[in-house]
Amino acid sequence: MNLTEKTINSQTKYDGKIIKLNVDEVQLPDGTKSYREYVRHSGGAAVLFVKDGKVLLVRQFRYAYGKSIYEIPAGKIDSGEEPLCAAARELEEETGYCPKLVHMIDLYPSPGYTDEVIHIYKAVSAEFAKQNLDDGEFLNTEFIGIEEVMEMIDKGEINDAKTVAAIYKYLAEK
């Protein structure tokens, strides 16, 4: 069975700095019509950096969750920017490390309502230069042992999908 849904009409309901909200009328595989609400996003890039058995994490307040959470360094891909360049830029801005990167995995963080793709890289080496946070960006950085990171995931202290996926992918490759 062909599962493709055909777009009949598309409307942008909100066009913001980071996201767009679209509502599309679609024709389903059986010929009936329905609507799809989804968030358009330019995508993200993230970096897993493990040094001497410790993972470099950032901790920052995430307004939507109302609390500070642990994550691997990451950020939005700028218009026209390559994901690899965005990953390197974000790691340097957030942590001060200038990396040599290799691709790990691409993730669809929530395919039910967004077209966002997060491109995750692994830093195979990195030299410290200088942290250069964006205006209005506040975060702490910390190297945490891989065993402790796994315990934090198991206890629900690390819930960020890109971080959990990167850690499991890293361990699977070892």
PDB file of C-alpha atoms in Angstrom:
ATOM      1  CA  MET A   1       0.000   0.000   0.000  1.00  0.00           C
ATOM      2  CA  ASN A   2       1.240   3.472  -0.876  1.00  0.00           C
ATOM      3  CA  LEU A   3       1.282   5.488   2.379  1.00  0.00           C
ATOM      4  CA  THR A   4       1.920   8.908   0.820  1.00  0.00           C
ATOM      5  CA  GLU A   5      -0.349  11.789   1.771  1.00  0.00           C
ATOM      6  CA  LYS A   6      -0.863  14.405  -0.952  1.00  0.00           C
ATOM      7  CA  THR A   7      -0.921  18.098  -0.006  1.00  0.00           C
ATOM      8  CA  ILE A   8      -4.041  19.846  -1.269  1.00  0.00           C
ATOM      9  CA  ASN A   9      -3.562  23.201   0.443  1.00  0.00           C
ATOM     10  CA  SER A  10      -0.956  24.636   2.822  1.00  0.00           C
ATOM     11  CA  GLN A  11      -1.229  27.667   5.097  1.00  0.00           C
ATOM     12  CA  THR A  12       1.412  29.207   7.349  1.00  0.00           C
ATOM     13  CA  LYS A  13      -0.376  30.210  10.552  1.00  0.00           C
ATOM     14  CA  TYR A  14       2.697  31.521  12.377  1.00  0.00           C
ATOM     15  CA  ASP A  15       6.124  32.562  11.092  1.00  0.00           C
ATOM     16  CA  GLY A  16       8.565  33.182  13.936  1.00  0.00           C
ATOM     17  CA  LYS A  17      12.287  33.519  14.471  1.00  0.00           C
ATOM     18  CA  ILE A  18      12.831  29.787  15.111  1.00  0.00           C
ATOM     19  CA  ILE A  19       9.714  28.000  13.862  1.00  0.00           C
ATOM     20  CA  LYS A  20       6.825  28.202  11.415  1.00  0.00           C
ATOM     21  CA  LEU A  21       3.465  26.597  12.089  1.00  0.00           C
ATOM     22  CA  ASN A  22       1.709  25.191   9.039  1.00  0.00           C
ATOM     23  CA  VAL A  23      -1.743  23.696   8.659  1.00  0.00           C
ATOM     24  CA  ASP A  24      -2.133  21.580   5.542  1.00  0.00           C
ATOM     25  CA  GLU A  25      -5.174  19.943   4.020  1.00  0.00           C
ATOM     26  CA  VAL A  26      -4.136  16.509   2.734  1.00  0.00           C
ATOM     27  CA  GLN A  27      -5.554  13.628   0.788  1.00  0.00           C
ATOM     28  CA  LEU A  28      -4.982  10.333   2.608  1.00  0.00           C
ATOM     29  CA  PRO A  29      -4.039   7.074   0.860  1.00  0.00           C
ATOM     30  CA  ASP A  30      -7.705   5.969   0.870  1.00  0.00           C
ATOM     31  CA  GLY A  31      -8.803   9.202  -0.856  1.00  0.00           C
ATOM     32  CA  THR A  32     -10.339  10.907   2.185  1.00  0.00           C
ATOM     33  CA  LYS A  33      -9.224  14.348   3.339  1.00  0.00           C
ATOM     34  CA  SER A  34      -7.675  15.367   6.625  1.00  0.00           C
ATOM     35  CA  TYR A  35      -5.545  18.126   8.151  1.00  0.00           C
ATOM     36  CA  ARG A  36      -1.944  18.122   9.327  1.00  0.00           C
ATOM     37  CA  GLU A  37      -0.584  20.700  11.755  1.00  0.00           C
ATOM     38  CA  TYR A  38       3.199  20.754  11.870  1.00  0.00           C
ATOM     39  CA  VAL A  39       6.135  22.863  12.902  1.00  0.00           C
ATOM     40  CA  ARG A  40       8.740  23.724  10.286  1.00  0.00           C
ATOM     41  CA  HIS A  41      12.246  24.101  11.693  1.00  0.00           C
ATOM     42  CA  SER A  42      15.618  24.715  10.020  1.00  0.00           C
ATOM     43  CA  GLY A  43      17.164  21.818  11.916  1.00  0.00           C
ATOM     44  CA  GLY A  44      19.750  21.414  14.593  1.00  0.00           C
ATOM     45  CA  ALA A  45      23.279  20.194  15.040  1.00  0.00           C
ATOM     46  CA  ALA A  46      24.761  18.613  18.158  1.00  0.00           C
ATOM     47  CA  VAL A  47      28.132  17.307  19.295  1.00  0.00           C
ATOM     48  CA  LEU A  48      29.074  14.438  21.562  1.00  0.00           C
ATOM     49  CA  PHE A  49      32.547  15.076  22.992  1.00  0.00           C
ATOM     50  CA  VAL A  50      34.030  12.345  25.170  1.00  0.00           C
ATOM     51  CA  LYS A  51      37.437  13.027  26.717  1.00  0.00           C
ATOM     52  CA  ASP A  52      39.180  10.600  29.057  1.00  0.00           C
ATOM     53  CA  GLY A  53      35.943   8.670  29.582  1.00  0.00           C
ATOM     54  CA  LYS A  54      33.950  11.787  30.429  1.00  0.00           C
ATOM     55  CA  VAL A  55      31.141  13.367  28.396  1.00  0.00           C
ATOM     56  CA  LEU A  56      31.011  17.125  27.920  1.00  0.00           C
ATOM     57  CA  LEU A  57      27.492  18.261  28.829  1.00  0.00           C
ATOM     58  CA  VAL A  58      25.880  21.642  29.091  1.00  0.00           C
ATOM     59  CA  ARG A  59      23.191  22.443  31.604  1.00  0.00           C
ATOM     60  CA  GLN A  60      20.774  25.205  30.800  1.00  0.00           C
ATOM     61  CA  PHE A  61      17.306  26.336  31.698  1.00  0.00           C
ATOM     62  CA  ARG A  62      14.724  25.214  29.153  1.00  0.00           C
ATOM     63  CA  TYR A  63      11.659  27.392  29.436  1.00  0.00           C
ATOM     64  CA  ALA A  64       9.210  24.890  27.926  1.00  0.00           C
ATOM     65  CA  TYR A  65      10.067  22.369  30.671  1.00  0.00           C
ATOM     66  CA  GLY A  66      10.462  24.947  33.429  1.00  0.00           C
ATOM     67  CA  LYS A  67      13.804  23.584  34.601  1.00  0.00           C
ATOM     68  CA  SER A  68      17.497  23.236  33.845  1.00  0.00           C
ATOM     69  CA  ILE A  69      18.443  20.119  31.919  1.00  0.00           C
ATOM     70  CA  TYR A  70      21.613  18.351  30.827  1.00  0.00           C
ATOM     71  CA  GLU A  71      22.308  18.118  27.092  1.00  0.00           C
ATOM     72  CA  ILE A  72      25.153  17.648  24.687  1.00  0.00           C
ATOM     73  CA  PRO A  73      26.105  20.985  23.101  1.00  0.00           C
ATOM     74  CA  ALA A  74      23.711  21.816  20.270  1.00  0.00           C
ATOM     75  CA  GLY A  75      21.926  24.546  18.425  1.00  0.00           C
ATOM     76  CA  LYS A  76      19.922  25.662  15.442  1.00  0.00           C
ATOM     77  CA  ILE A  77      21.324  25.493  11.931  1.00  0.00           C
ATOM     78  CA  ASP A  78      21.383  28.967  10.400  1.00  0.00           C
ATOM     79  CA  SER A  79      19.942  29.584   6.944  1.00  0.00           C
ATOM     80  CA  GLY A  80      22.344  28.245   4.303  1.00  0.00           C
ATOM     81  CA  GLU A  81      24.662  26.725   6.911  1.00  0.00           C
ATOM     82  CA  GLU A  82      25.914  23.153   6.609  1.00  0.00           C
ATOM     83  CA  PRO A  83      25.097  20.929   9.613  1.00  0.00           C
ATOM     84  CA  LEU A  84      28.798  20.095  10.170  1.00  0.00           C
ATOM     85  CA  CYS A  85      29.654  23.803  10.359  1.00  0.00           C
ATOM     86  CA  ALA A  86      26.742  24.467  12.705  1.00  0.00           C
ATOM     87  CA  ALA A  87      27.874  21.650  15.009  1.00  0.00           C
ATOM     88  CA  ALA A  88      31.437  22.986  15.177  1.00  0.00           C
ATOM     89  CA  ARG A  89      30.179  26.541  15.720  1.00  0.00           C
ATOM     90  CA  GLU A  90      27.816  25.492  18.513  1.00  0.00           C
ATOM     91  CA  LEU A  91      30.466  23.458  20.344  1.00  0.00           C
ATOM     92  CA  GLU A  92      32.887  26.374  20.239  1.00  0.00           C
ATOM     93  CA  GLU A  93      30.272  28.968  21.236  1.00  0.00           C
ATOM     94  CA  GLU A  94      28.873  26.948  24.129  1.00  0.00           C
ATOM     95  CA  THR A  95      32.001  25.265  25.486  1.00  0.00           C
ATOM     96  CA  GLY A  96      35.053  26.935  23.959  1.00  0.00           C
ATOM     97  CA  TYR A  97      36.245  23.738  22.242  1.00  0.00           C
ATOM     98  CA  CYS A  98      37.238  23.774  18.548  1.00  0.00           C
ATOM     99  CA  PRO A  99      36.607  20.235  17.286  1.00  0.00           C
ATOM    100  CA  LYS A 100      37.411  17.811  14.519  1.00  0.00           C
ATOM    101  CA  LEU A 101      34.046  16.126  13.877  1.00  0.00           C
ATOM    102  CA  VAL A 102      32.689  12.927  12.369  1.00  0.00           C
ATOM    103  CA  HIS A 103      29.017  12.271  11.662  1.00  0.00           C
ATOM    104  CA  MET A 104      27.227   9.901  14.052  1.00  0.00           C
ATOM    105  CA  ILE A 105      23.497   9.932  13.304  1.00  0.00           C
ATOM    106  CA  ASP A 106      20.579  12.074  12.152  1.00  0.00           C
ATOM    107  CA  LEU A 107      17.441  12.139  14.306  1.00  0.00           C
ATOM    108  CA  TYR A 108      13.809  13.066  13.776  1.00  0.00           C
ATOM    109  CA  PRO A 109      13.094  14.302  17.327  1.00  0.00           C
ATOM    110  CA  SER A 110       9.306  14.304  17.045  1.00  0.00           C
ATOM    111  CA  PRO A 111       8.042  13.226  13.602  1.00  0.00           C
ATOM    112  CA  GLY A 112       4.395  13.538  14.605  1.00  0.00           C
ATOM    113  CA  TYR A 113       4.453  17.314  14.445  1.00  0.00           C
ATOM    114  CA  THR A 114       7.753  18.722  13.166  1.00  0.00           C
ATOM    115  CA  ASP A 115      10.060  18.399  10.155  1.00  0.00           C
ATOM    116  CA  GLU A 116      13.137  19.132  12.302  1.00  0.00           C
ATOM    117  CA  VAL A 117      16.222  16.977  11.784  1.00  0.00           C
ATOM    118  CA  ILE A 118      19.019  16.973  14.354  1.00  0.00           C
ATOM    119  CA  HIS A 119      22.421  16.085  12.949  1.00  0.00           C
ATOM    120  CA  ILE A 120      24.658  14.587  15.633  1.00  0.00           C
ATOM    121  CA  TYR A 121      28.432  14.532  15.366  1.00  0.00           C
ATOM    122  CA  LYS A 122      31.195  13.109  17.520  1.00  0.00           C
ATOM    123  CA  ALA A 123      34.250  15.204  18.311  1.00  0.00           C
ATOM    124  CA  VAL A 124      37.239  12.948  17.644  1.00  0.00           C
ATOM    125  CA  SER A 125      39.504  15.671  19.007  1.00  0.00           C
ATOM    126  CA  ALA A 126      39.081  19.223  20.251  1.00  0.00           C
ATOM    127  CA  GLU A 127      41.275  22.010  21.511  1.00  0.00           C
ATOM    128  CA  PHE A 128      40.079  24.573  24.008  1.00  0.00           C
ATOM    129  CA  ALA A 129      40.033  28.149  22.716  1.00  0.00           C
ATOM    130  CA  LYS A 130      37.413  30.449  24.251  1.00  0.00           C
ATOM    131  CA  GLN A 131      33.730  30.147  25.107  1.00  0.00           C
ATOM    132  CA  ASN A 132      31.627  32.626  23.139  1.00  0.00           C
ATOM    133  CA  LEU A 133      27.988  32.415  24.263  1.00  0.00           C
ATOM    134  CA  ASP A 134      25.238  34.101  22.265  1.00  0.00           C
ATOM    135  CA  ASP A 135      23.551  37.155  23.784  1.00  0.00           C
ATOM    136  CA  GLY A 136      20.967  35.958  26.281  1.00  0.00           C
ATOM    137  CA  GLU A 137      22.490  32.449  26.478  1.00  0.00           C
ATOM    138  CA  PHE A 138      23.357  31.186  29.946  1.00  0.00           C
ATOM    139  CA  LEU A 139      24.685  27.694  30.595  1.00  0.00           C
ATOM    140  CA  ASN A 140      27.152  25.663  32.608  1.00  0.00           C
ATOM    141  CA  THR A 141      29.502  23.074  31.130  1.00  0.00           C
ATOM    142  CA  GLU A 142      30.677  19.937  32.853  1.00  0.00           C
ATOM    143  CA  PHE A 143      32.569  16.755  32.007  1.00  0.00           C
ATOM    144  CA  ILE A 144      30.740  13.802  33.573  1.00  0.00           C
ATOM    145  CA  GLY A 145      31.955  10.193  33.552  1.00  0.00           C
ATOM    146  CA  ILE A 146      30.193   7.958  31.031  1.00  0.00           C
ATOM    147  CA  GLU A 147      29.071   5.558  33.789  1.00  0.00           C
ATOM    148  CA  GLU A 148      27.518   8.429  35.748  1.00  0.00           C
ATOM    149  CA  VAL A 149      25.838   9.721  32.574  1.00  0.00           C
ATOM    150  CA  MET A 150      24.285   6.266  32.073  1.00  0.00           C
ATOM    151  CA  GLU A 151      23.044   6.309  35.685  1.00  0.00           C
ATOM    152  CA  MET A 152      21.590   9.781  35.136  1.00  0.00           C
ATOM    153  CA  ILE A 153      19.740   8.512  32.061  1.00  0.00           C
ATOM    154  CA  ASP A 154      18.452   5.484  34.000  1.00  0.00           C
ATOM    155  CA  LYS A 155      17.260   7.721  36.870  1.00  0.00           C
ATOM    156  CA  GLY A 156      15.508  10.157  34.507  1.00  0.00           C
ATOM    157  CA  GLU A 157      17.968  12.960  35.244  1.00  0.00           C
ATOM    158  CA  ILE A 158      18.939  13.158  31.557  1.00  0.00           C
ATOM    159  CA  ASN A 159      15.888  13.020  29.287  1.00  0.00           C
ATOM    160  CA  ASP A 160      17.023  15.010  26.271  1.00  0.00           C
ATOM    161  CA  ALA A 161      16.459  12.776  23.241  1.00  0.00           C
ATOM    162  CA  LYS A 162      19.515  13.848  21.239  1.00  0.00           C
ATOM    163  CA  THR A 163      21.754  13.326  24.251  1.00  0.00           C
ATOM    164  CA  VAL A 164      20.358   9.889  25.074  1.00  0.00           C
ATOM    165  CA  ALA A 165      20.589   8.815  21.422  1.00  0.00           C
ATOM    166  CA  ALA A 166      24.167  10.071  21.092  1.00  0.00           C
ATOM    167  CA  ILE A 167      25.282   8.279  24.262  1.00  0.00           C
ATOM    168  CA  TYR A 168      23.692   4.967  23.224  1.00  0.00           C
ATOM    169  CA  LYS A 169      25.087   5.257  19.684  1.00  0.00           C
ATOM    170  CA  TYR A 170      28.548   5.988  21.125  1.00  0.00           C
ATOM    171  CA  LEU A 171      28.400   2.956  23.430  1.00  0.00           C
ATOM    172  CA  ALA A 172      27.136   0.718  20.603  1.00  0.00           C
ATOM    173  CA  GLU A 173      30.130   1.707  18.477  1.00  0.00           C
ATOM    174  CA  LYS A 174      32.707   0.925  21.190  1.00  0.00           C
TER     175      LYS A 174
END
